[in-house]
PDB file of C-alpha atoms in Angstrom:
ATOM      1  CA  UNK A   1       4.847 -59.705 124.986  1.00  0.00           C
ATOM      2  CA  UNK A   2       3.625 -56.643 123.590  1.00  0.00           C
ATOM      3  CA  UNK A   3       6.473 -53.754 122.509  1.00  0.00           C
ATOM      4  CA  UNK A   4       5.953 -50.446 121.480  1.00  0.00           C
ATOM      5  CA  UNK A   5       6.278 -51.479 117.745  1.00  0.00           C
ATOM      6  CA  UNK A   6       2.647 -52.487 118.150  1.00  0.00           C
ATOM      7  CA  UNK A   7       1.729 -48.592 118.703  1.00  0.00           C
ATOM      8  CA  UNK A   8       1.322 -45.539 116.381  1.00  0.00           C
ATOM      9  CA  UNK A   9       1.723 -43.140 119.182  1.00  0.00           C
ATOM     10  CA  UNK A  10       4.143 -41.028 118.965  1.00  0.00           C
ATOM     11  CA  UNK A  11       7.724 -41.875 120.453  1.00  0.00           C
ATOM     12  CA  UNK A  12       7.063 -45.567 119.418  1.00  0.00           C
ATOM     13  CA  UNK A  13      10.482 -47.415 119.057  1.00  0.00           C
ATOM     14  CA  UNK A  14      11.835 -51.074 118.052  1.00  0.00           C
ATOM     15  CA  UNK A  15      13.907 -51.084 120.951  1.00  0.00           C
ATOM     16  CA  UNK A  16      13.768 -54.451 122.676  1.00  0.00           C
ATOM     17  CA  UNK A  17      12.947 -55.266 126.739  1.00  0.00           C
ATOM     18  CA  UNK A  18      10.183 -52.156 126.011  1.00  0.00           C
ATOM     19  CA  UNK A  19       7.053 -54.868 127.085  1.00  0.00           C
ATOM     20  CA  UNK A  20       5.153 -54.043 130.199  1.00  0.00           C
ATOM     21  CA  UNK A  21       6.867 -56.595 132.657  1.00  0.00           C
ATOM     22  CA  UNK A  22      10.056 -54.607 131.894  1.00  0.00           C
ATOM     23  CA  UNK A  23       9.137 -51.259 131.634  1.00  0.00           C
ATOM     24  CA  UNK A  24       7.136 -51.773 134.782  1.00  0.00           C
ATOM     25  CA  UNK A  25       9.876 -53.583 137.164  1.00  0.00           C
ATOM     26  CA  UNK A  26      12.196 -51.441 135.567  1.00  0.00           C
ATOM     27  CA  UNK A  27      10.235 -48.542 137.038  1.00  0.00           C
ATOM     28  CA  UNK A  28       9.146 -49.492 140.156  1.00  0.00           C
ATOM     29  CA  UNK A  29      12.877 -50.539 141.470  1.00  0.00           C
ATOM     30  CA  UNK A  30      14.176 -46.477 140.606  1.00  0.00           C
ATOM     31  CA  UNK A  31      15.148 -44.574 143.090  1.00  0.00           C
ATOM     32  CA  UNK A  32      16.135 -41.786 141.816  1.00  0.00           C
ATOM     33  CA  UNK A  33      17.706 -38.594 143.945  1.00  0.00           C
ATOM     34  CA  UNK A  34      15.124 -35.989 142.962  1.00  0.00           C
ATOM     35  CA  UNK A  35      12.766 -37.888 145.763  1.00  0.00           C
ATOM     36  CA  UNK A  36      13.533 -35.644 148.217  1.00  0.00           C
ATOM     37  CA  UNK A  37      13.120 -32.602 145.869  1.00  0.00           C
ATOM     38  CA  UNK A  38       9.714 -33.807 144.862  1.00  0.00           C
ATOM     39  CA  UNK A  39       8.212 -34.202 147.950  1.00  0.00           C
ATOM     40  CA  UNK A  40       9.299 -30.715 148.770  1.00  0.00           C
ATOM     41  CA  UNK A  41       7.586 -29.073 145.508  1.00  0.00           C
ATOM     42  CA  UNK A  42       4.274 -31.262 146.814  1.00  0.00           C
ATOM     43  CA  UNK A  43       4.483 -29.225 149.889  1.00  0.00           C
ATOM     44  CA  UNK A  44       4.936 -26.126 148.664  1.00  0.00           C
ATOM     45  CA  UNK A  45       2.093 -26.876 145.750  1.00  0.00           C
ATOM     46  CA  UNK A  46      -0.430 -27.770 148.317  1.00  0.00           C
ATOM     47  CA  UNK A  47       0.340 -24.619 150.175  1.00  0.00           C
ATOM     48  CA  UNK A  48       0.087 -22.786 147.245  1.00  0.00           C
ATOM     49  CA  UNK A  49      -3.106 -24.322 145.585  1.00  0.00           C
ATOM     50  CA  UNK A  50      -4.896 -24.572 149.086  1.00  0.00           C
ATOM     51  CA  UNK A  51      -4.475 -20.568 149.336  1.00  0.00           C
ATOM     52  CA  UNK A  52      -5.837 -19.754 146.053  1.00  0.00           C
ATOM     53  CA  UNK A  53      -8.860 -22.580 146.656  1.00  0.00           C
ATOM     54  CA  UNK A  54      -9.696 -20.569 149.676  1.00  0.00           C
ATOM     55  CA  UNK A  55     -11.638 -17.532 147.952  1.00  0.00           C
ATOM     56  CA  UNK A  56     -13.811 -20.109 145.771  1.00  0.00           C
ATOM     57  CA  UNK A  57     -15.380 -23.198 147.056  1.00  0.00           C
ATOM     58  CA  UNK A  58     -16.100 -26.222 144.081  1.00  0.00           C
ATOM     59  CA  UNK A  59     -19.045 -27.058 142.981  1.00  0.00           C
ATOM     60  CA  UNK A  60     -20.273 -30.011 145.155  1.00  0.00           C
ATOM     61  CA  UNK A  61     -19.939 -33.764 143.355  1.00  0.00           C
ATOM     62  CA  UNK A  62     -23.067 -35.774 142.429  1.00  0.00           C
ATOM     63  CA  UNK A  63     -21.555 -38.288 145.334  1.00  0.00           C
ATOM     64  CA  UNK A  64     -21.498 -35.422 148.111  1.00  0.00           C
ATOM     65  CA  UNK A  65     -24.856 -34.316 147.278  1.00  0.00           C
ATOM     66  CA  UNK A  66     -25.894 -37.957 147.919  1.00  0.00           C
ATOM     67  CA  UNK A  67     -24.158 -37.951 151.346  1.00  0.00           C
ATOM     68  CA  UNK A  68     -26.195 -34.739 152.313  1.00  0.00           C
ATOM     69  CA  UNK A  69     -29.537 -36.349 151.596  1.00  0.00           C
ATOM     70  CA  UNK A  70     -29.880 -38.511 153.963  1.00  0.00           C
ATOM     71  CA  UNK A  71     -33.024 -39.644 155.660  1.00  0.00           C
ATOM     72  CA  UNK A  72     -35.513 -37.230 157.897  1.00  0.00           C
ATOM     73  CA  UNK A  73     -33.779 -36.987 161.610  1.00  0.00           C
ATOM     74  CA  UNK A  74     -30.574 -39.327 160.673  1.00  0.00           C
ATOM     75  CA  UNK A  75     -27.211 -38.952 161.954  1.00  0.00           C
ATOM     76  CA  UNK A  76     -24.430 -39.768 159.484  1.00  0.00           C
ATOM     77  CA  UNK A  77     -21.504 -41.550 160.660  1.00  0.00           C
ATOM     78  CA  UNK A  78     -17.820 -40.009 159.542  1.00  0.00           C
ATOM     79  CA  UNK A  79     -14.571 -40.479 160.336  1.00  0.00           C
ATOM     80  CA  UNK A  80     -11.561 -38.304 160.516  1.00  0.00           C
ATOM     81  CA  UNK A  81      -7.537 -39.495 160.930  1.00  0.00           C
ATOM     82  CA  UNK A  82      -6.566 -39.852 164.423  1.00  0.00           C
ATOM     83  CA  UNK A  83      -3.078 -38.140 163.924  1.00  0.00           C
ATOM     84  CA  UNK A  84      -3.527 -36.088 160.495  1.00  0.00           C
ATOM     85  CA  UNK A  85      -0.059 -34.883 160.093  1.00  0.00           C
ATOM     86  CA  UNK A  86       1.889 -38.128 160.562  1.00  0.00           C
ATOM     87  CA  UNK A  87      -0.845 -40.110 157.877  1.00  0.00           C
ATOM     88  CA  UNK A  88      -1.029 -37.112 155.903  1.00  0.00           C
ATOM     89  CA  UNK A  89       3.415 -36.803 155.822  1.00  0.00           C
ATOM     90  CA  UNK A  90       2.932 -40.705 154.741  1.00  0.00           C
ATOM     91  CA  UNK A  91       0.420 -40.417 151.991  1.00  0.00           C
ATOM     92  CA  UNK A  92       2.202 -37.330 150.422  1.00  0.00           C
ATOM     93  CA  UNK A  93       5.459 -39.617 150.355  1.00  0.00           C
ATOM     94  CA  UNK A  94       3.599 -42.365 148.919  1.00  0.00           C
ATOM     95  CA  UNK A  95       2.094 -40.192 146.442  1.00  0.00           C
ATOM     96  CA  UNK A  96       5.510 -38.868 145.042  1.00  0.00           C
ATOM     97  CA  UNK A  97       6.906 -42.159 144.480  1.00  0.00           C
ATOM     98  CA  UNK A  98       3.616 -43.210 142.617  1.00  0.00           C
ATOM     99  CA  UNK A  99       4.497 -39.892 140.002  1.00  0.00           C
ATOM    100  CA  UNK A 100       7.816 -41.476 140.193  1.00  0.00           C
ATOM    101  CA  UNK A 101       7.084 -44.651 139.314  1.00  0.00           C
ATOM    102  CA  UNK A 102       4.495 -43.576 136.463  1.00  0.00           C
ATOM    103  CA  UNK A 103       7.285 -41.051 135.071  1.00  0.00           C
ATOM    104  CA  UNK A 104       9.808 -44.101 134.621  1.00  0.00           C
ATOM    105  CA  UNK A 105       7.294 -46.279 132.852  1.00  0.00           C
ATOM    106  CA  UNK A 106       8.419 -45.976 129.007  1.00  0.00           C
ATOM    107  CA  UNK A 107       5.613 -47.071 126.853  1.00  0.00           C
ATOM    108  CA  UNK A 108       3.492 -44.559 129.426  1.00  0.00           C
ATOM    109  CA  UNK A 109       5.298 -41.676 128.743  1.00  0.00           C
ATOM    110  CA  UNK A 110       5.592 -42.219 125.037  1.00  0.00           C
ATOM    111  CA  UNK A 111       1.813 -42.223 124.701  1.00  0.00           C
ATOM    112  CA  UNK A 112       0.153 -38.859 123.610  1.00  0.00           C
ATOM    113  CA  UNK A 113      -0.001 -36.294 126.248  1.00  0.00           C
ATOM    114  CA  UNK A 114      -4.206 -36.030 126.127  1.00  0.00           C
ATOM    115  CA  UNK A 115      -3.822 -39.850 127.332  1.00  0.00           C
ATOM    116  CA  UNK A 116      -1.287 -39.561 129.620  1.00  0.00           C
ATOM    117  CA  UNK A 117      -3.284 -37.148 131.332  1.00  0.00           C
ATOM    118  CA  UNK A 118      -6.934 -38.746 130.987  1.00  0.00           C
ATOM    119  CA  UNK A 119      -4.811 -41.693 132.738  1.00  0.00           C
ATOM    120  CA  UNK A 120      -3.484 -40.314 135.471  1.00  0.00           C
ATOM    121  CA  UNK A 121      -6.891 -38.408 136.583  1.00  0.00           C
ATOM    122  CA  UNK A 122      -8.281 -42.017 136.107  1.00  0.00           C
ATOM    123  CA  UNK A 123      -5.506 -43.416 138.079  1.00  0.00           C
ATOM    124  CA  UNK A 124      -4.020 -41.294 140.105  1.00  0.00           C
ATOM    125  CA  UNK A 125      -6.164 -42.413 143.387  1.00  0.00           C
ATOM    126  CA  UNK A 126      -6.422 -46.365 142.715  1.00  0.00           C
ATOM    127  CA  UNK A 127      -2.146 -46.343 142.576  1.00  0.00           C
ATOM    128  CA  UNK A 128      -1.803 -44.293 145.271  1.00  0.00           C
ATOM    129  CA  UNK A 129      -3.969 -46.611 147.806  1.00  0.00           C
ATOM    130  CA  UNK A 130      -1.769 -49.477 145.815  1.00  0.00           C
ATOM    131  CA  UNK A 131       1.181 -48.020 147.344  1.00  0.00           C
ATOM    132  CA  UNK A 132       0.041 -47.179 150.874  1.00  0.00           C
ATOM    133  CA  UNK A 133      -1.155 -51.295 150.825  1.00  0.00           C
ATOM    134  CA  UNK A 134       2.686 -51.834 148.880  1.00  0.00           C
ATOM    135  CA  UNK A 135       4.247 -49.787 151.836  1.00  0.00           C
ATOM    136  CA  UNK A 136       2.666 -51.043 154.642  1.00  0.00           C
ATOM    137  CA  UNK A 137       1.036 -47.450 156.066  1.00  0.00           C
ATOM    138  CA  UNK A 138      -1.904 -47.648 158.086  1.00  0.00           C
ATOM    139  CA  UNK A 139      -3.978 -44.973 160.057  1.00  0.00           C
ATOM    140  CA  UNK A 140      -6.532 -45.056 162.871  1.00  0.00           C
ATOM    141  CA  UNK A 141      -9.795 -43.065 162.121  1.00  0.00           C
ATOM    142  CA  UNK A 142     -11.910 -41.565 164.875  1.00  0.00           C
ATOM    143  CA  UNK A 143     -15.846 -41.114 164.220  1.00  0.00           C
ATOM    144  CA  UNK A 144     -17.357 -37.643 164.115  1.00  0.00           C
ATOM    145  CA  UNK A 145     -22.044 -37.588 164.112  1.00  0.00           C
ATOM    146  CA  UNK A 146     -22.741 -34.984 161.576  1.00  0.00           C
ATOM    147  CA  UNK A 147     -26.607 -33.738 161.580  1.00  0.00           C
ATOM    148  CA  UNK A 148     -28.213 -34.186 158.175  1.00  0.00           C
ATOM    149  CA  UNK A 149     -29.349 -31.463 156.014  1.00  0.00           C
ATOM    150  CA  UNK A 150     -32.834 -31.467 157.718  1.00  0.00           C
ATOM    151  CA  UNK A 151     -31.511 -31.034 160.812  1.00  0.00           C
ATOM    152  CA  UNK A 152     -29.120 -28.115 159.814  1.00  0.00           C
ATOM    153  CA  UNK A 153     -32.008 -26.801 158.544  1.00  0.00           C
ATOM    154  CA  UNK A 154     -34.343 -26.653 161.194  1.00  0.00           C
ATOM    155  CA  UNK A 155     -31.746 -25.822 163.387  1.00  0.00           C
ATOM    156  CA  UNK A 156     -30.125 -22.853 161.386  1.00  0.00           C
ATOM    157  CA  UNK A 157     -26.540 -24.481 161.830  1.00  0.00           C
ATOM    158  CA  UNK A 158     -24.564 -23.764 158.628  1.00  0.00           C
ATOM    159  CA  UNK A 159     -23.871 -25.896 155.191  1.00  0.00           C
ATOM    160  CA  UNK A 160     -20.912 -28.156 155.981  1.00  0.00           C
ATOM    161  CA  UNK A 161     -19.724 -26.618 152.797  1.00  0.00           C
ATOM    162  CA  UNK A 162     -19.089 -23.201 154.022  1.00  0.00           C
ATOM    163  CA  UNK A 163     -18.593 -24.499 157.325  1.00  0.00           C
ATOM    164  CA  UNK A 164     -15.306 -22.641 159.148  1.00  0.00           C
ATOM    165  CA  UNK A 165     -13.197 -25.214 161.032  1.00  0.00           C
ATOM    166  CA  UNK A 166     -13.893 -24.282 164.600  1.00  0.00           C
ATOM    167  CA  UNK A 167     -10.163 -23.081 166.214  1.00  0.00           C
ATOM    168  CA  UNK A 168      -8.102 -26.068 166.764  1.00  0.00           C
ATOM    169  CA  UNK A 169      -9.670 -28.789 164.763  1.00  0.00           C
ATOM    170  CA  UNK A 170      -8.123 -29.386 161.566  1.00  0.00           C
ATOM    171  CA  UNK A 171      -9.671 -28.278 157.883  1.00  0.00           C
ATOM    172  CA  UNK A 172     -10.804 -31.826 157.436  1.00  0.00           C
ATOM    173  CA  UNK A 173     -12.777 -32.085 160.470  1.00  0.00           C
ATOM    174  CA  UNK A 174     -16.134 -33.092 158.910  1.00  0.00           C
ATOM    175  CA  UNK A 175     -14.372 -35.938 157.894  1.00  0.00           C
ATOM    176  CA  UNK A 176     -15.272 -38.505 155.235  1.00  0.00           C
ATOM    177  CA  UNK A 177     -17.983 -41.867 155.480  1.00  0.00           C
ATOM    178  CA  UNK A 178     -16.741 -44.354 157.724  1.00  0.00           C
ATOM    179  CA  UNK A 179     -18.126 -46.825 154.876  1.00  0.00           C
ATOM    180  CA  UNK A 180     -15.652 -45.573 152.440  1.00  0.00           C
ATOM    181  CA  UNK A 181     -12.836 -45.597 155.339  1.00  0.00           C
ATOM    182  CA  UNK A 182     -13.331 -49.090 155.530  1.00  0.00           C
ATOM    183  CA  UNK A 183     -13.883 -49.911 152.059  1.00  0.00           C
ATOM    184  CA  UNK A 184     -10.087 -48.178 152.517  1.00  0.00           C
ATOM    185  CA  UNK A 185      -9.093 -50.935 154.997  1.00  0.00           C
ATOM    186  CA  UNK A 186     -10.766 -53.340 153.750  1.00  0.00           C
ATOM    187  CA  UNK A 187      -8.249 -53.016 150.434  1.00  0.00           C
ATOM    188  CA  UNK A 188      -5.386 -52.587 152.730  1.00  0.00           C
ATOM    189  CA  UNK A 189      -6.395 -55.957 154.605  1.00  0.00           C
ATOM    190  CA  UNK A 190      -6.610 -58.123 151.574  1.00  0.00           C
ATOM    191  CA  UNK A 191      -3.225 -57.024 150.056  1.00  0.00           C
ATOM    192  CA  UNK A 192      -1.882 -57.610 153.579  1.00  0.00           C
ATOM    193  CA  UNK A 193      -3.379 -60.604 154.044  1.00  0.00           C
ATOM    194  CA  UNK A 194      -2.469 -62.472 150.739  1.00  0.00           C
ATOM    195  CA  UNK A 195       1.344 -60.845 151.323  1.00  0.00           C
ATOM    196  CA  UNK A 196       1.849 -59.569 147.899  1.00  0.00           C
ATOM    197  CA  UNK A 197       4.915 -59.387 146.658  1.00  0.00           C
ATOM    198  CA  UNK A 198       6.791 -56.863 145.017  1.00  0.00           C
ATOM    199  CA  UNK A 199       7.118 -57.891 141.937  1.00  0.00           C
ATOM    200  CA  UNK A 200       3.163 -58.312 142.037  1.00  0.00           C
ATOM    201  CA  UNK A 201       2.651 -54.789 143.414  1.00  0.00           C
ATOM    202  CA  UNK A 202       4.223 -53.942 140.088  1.00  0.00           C
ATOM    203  CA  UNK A 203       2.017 -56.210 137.829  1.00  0.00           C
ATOM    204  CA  UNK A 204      -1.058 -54.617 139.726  1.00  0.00           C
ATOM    205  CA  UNK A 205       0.222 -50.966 139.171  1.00  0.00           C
ATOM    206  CA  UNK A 206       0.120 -51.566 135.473  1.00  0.00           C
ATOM    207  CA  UNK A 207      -3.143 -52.795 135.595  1.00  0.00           C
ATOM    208  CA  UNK A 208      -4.377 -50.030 137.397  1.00  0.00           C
ATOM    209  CA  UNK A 209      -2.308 -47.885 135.013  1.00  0.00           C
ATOM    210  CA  UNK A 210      -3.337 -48.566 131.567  1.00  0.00           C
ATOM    211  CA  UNK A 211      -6.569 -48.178 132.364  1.00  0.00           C
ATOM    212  CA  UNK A 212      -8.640 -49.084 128.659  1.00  0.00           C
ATOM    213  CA  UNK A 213     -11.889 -48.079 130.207  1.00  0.00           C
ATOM    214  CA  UNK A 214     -11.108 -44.243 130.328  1.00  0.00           C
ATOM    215  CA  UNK A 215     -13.188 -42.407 127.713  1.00  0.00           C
ATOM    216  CA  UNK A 216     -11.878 -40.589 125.360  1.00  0.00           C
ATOM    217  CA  UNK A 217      -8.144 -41.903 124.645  1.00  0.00           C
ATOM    218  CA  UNK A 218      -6.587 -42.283 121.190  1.00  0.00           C
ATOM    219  CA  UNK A 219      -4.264 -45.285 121.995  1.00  0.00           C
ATOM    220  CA  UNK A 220      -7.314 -47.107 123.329  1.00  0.00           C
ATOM    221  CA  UNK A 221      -6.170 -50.423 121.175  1.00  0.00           C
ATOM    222  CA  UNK A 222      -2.404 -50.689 122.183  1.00  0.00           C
ATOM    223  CA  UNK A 223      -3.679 -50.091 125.901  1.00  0.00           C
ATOM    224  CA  UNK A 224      -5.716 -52.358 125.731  1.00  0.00           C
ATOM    225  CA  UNK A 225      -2.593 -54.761 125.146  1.00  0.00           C
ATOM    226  CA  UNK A 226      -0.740 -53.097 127.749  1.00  0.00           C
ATOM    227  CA  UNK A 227      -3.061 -54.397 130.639  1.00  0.00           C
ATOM    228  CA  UNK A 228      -3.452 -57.636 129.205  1.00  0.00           C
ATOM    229  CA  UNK A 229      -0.143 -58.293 129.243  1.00  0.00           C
ATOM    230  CA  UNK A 230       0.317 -56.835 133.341  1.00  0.00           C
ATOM    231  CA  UNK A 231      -2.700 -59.563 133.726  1.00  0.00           C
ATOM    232  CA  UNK A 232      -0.585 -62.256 131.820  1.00  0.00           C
ATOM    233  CA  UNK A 233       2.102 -61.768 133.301  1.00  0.00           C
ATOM    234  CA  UNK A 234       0.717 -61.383 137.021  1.00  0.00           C
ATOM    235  CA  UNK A 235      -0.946 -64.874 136.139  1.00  0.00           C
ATOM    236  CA  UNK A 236       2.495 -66.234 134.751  1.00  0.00           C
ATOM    237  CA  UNK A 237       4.225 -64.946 137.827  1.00  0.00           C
ATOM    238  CA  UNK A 238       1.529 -66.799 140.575  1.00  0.00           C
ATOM    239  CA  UNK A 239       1.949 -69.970 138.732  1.00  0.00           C
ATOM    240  CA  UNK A 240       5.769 -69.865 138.842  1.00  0.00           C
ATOM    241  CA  UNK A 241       6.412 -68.613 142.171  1.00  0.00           C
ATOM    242  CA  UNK A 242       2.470 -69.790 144.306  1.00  0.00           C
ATOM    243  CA  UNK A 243       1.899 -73.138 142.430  1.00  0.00           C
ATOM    244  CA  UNK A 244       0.291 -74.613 145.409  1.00  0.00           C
ATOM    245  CA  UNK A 245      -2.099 -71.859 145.932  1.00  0.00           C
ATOM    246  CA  UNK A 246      -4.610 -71.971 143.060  1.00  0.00           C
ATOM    247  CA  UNK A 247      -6.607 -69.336 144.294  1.00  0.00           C
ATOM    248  CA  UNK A 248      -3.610 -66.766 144.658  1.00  0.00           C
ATOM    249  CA  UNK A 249      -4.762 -64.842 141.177  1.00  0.00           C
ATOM    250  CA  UNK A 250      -8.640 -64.616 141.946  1.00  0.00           C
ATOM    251  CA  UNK A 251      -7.576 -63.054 145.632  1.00  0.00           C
ATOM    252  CA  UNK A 252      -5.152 -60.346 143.473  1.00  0.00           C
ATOM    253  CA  UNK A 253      -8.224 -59.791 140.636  1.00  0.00           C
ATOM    254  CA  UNK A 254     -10.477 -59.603 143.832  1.00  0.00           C
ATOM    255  CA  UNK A 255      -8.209 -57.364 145.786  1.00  0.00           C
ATOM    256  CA  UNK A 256      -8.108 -55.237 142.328  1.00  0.00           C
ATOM    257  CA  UNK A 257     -12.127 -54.927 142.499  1.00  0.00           C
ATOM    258  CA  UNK A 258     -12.338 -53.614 145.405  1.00  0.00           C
ATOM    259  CA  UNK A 259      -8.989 -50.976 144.705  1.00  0.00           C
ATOM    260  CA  UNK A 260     -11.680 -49.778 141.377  1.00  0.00           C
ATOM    261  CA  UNK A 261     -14.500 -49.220 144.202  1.00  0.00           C
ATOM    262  CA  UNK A 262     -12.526 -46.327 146.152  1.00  0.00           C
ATOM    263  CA  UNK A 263     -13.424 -43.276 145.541  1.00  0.00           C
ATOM    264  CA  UNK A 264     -10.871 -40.363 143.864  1.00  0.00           C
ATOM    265  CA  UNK A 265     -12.725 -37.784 146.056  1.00  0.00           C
ATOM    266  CA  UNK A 266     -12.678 -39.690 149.499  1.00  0.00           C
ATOM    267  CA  UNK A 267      -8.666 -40.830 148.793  1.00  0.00           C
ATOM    268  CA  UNK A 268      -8.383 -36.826 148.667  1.00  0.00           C
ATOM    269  CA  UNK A 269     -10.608 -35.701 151.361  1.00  0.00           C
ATOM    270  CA  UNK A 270      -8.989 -38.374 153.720  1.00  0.00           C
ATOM    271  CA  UNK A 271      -5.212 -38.267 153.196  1.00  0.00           C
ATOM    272  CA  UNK A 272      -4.754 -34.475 151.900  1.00  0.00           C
ATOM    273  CA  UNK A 273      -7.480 -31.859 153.301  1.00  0.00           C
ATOM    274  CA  UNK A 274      -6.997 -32.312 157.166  1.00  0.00           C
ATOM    275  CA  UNK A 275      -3.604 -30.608 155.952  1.00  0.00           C
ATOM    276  CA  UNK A 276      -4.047 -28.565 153.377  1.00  0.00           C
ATOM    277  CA  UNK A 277      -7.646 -27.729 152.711  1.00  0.00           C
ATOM    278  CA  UNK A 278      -9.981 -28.040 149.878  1.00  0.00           C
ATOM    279  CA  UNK A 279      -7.673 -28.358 147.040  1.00  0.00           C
ATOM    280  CA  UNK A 280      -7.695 -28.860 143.539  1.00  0.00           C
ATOM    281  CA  UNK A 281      -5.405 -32.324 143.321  1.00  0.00           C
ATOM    282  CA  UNK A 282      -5.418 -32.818 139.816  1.00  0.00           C
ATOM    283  CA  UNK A 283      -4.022 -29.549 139.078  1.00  0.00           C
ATOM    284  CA  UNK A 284      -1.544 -30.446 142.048  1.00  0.00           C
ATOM    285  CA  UNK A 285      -0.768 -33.863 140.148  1.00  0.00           C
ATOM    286  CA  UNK A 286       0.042 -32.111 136.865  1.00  0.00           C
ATOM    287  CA  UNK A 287       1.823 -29.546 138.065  1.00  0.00           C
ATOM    288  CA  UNK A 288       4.153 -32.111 139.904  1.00  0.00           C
ATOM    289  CA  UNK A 289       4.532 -34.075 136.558  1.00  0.00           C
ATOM    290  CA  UNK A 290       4.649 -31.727 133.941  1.00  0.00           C
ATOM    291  CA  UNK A 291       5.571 -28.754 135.864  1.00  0.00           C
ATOM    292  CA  UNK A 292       2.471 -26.892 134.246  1.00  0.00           C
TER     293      UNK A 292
END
């Protein structure tokens, strides 16, 4: 198995159990007592973040310019939670222990600090779906018709953009697609339905991790290794534990294609803005981890 002798980054070490199947499983079974303390500071960052978002609205993303134009007299079909605050409480919960469990993965946190950050924007979204599927939550959507853009047009109603929330509906009324809510559930179904273990959950995390794909990072070559090895030893682990089920390690590379397909935006839109607004999550995330 790879160690962290096989990296220039900075930090590296010839200390030995430092591979990915022990730094990972090592990580994933902490439970450490600033939990509580964490999800508290998550609170009070969204509060903060989703007051200073308020005066300036983003720019809107190359996907939510594609869900505006739809076709001439079209309805689009979204969805919003059924009971916001309890899914929302969950998701924020899950989303601590995923910083948690990222923060307690060695050879992560002795990469450089431009690729610890490119991977957790990459990754951030993918693990945090991992661990609502690890953890068992799941939510009940509602559908909401939207008009399209030609509709809103003819009809003078305002952008959805600078749309106020009418009193008593939540800021994430307008909801996200219901194709990308179930392209949500459909993940959650496969993990559920193959029962995937814990000690796979972990395998899958580091996959999802040490992601070599991201453009841009300086330890591309040693990260490479890194999710080989959370493949290798995923497959190891199947054969050892499944050995009548041949198929088990296709359905966890399957279940892994479709965890790539969800969207960063719709993960956010979905489980943070019916309670906190358009926010900035990133800057959220790094706050949380680097306490920037």
């Amino acid at each position: 198995m790879a160690t962290l002798e096989g990296c220039r980054c900075r930090g590296a070490s010839g200390r030995t159990n430092n591979s990915i199947l022990y730094s990972i499983l090592k990580s994933d079974s902490l439970a450490t007592a600033e939990e509580q303390q964490q999800q508290q500071q998550l609170q009070h960052l969204f509060h903060k973040t989703s007051t200073s978002s308020a005066t300036a609205a983003p720019a809107a993303s190359l996907q939510e310019l594609r869900q505006q134009a739809c076709s001439c007299g079209s309805t689009r079909r979204r969805g919003v939670l059924r009971s916001p605050q309890v899914t929302c409480k969950a998701a924020s919960a899950v989303l601590v222990k995923t910083l948690r469990f990222v923060k307690n993965v060695p050879c992560f946190r002795e990469l450089p600090e431009d690729d610890q950050l490119m991977l957790i924007r990459s990754g951030w979204a993918p693990l945090l779906v991992l661990g609502l599927a690890q953890d068992r939550v799941d939510f009940e959507t509602t559908e909401t018709v939207e008009p399209s853009m030609l509709q809103r047009i003819l009809t003078g109603l305002p952008d959805r953009q600078s749309e106020e929330a009418p009193a008593g509906q939540s800021r994430g009324a307008a909801g996200v697609s219901v194709l990308d809510i179930e392209a949500i559930r459909a993940f959650l179904k496969k993990c559920w339905s193959v029962d995937i273990s814990t000690k796979e959950y972990a395998y899958l995390k580091g996959a999802v991790l040490f992601n070599p794909d991201v453009e841009g990072l300086r330890c591309i070559h040693y990260i490479q290794s890194l999710r080989r090895e959370a493949h290798q030893a995923l497959n190891e682990h199947v054969r050892l534990i499944h050995r009548e089920d041949t198929t088990r390690f296709a359905k966890l590379l399957i279940a892994l294609s479709m965890l790539r397909a969800i969207s960063p935006l719709v993960v956010a839109q979905l489980f943070f803005r019916p309670v906190i607004g358009t926010v900035n999550i990133e800057e959220v995330l790094m706050e949380m981890f680097y306490g920037k």
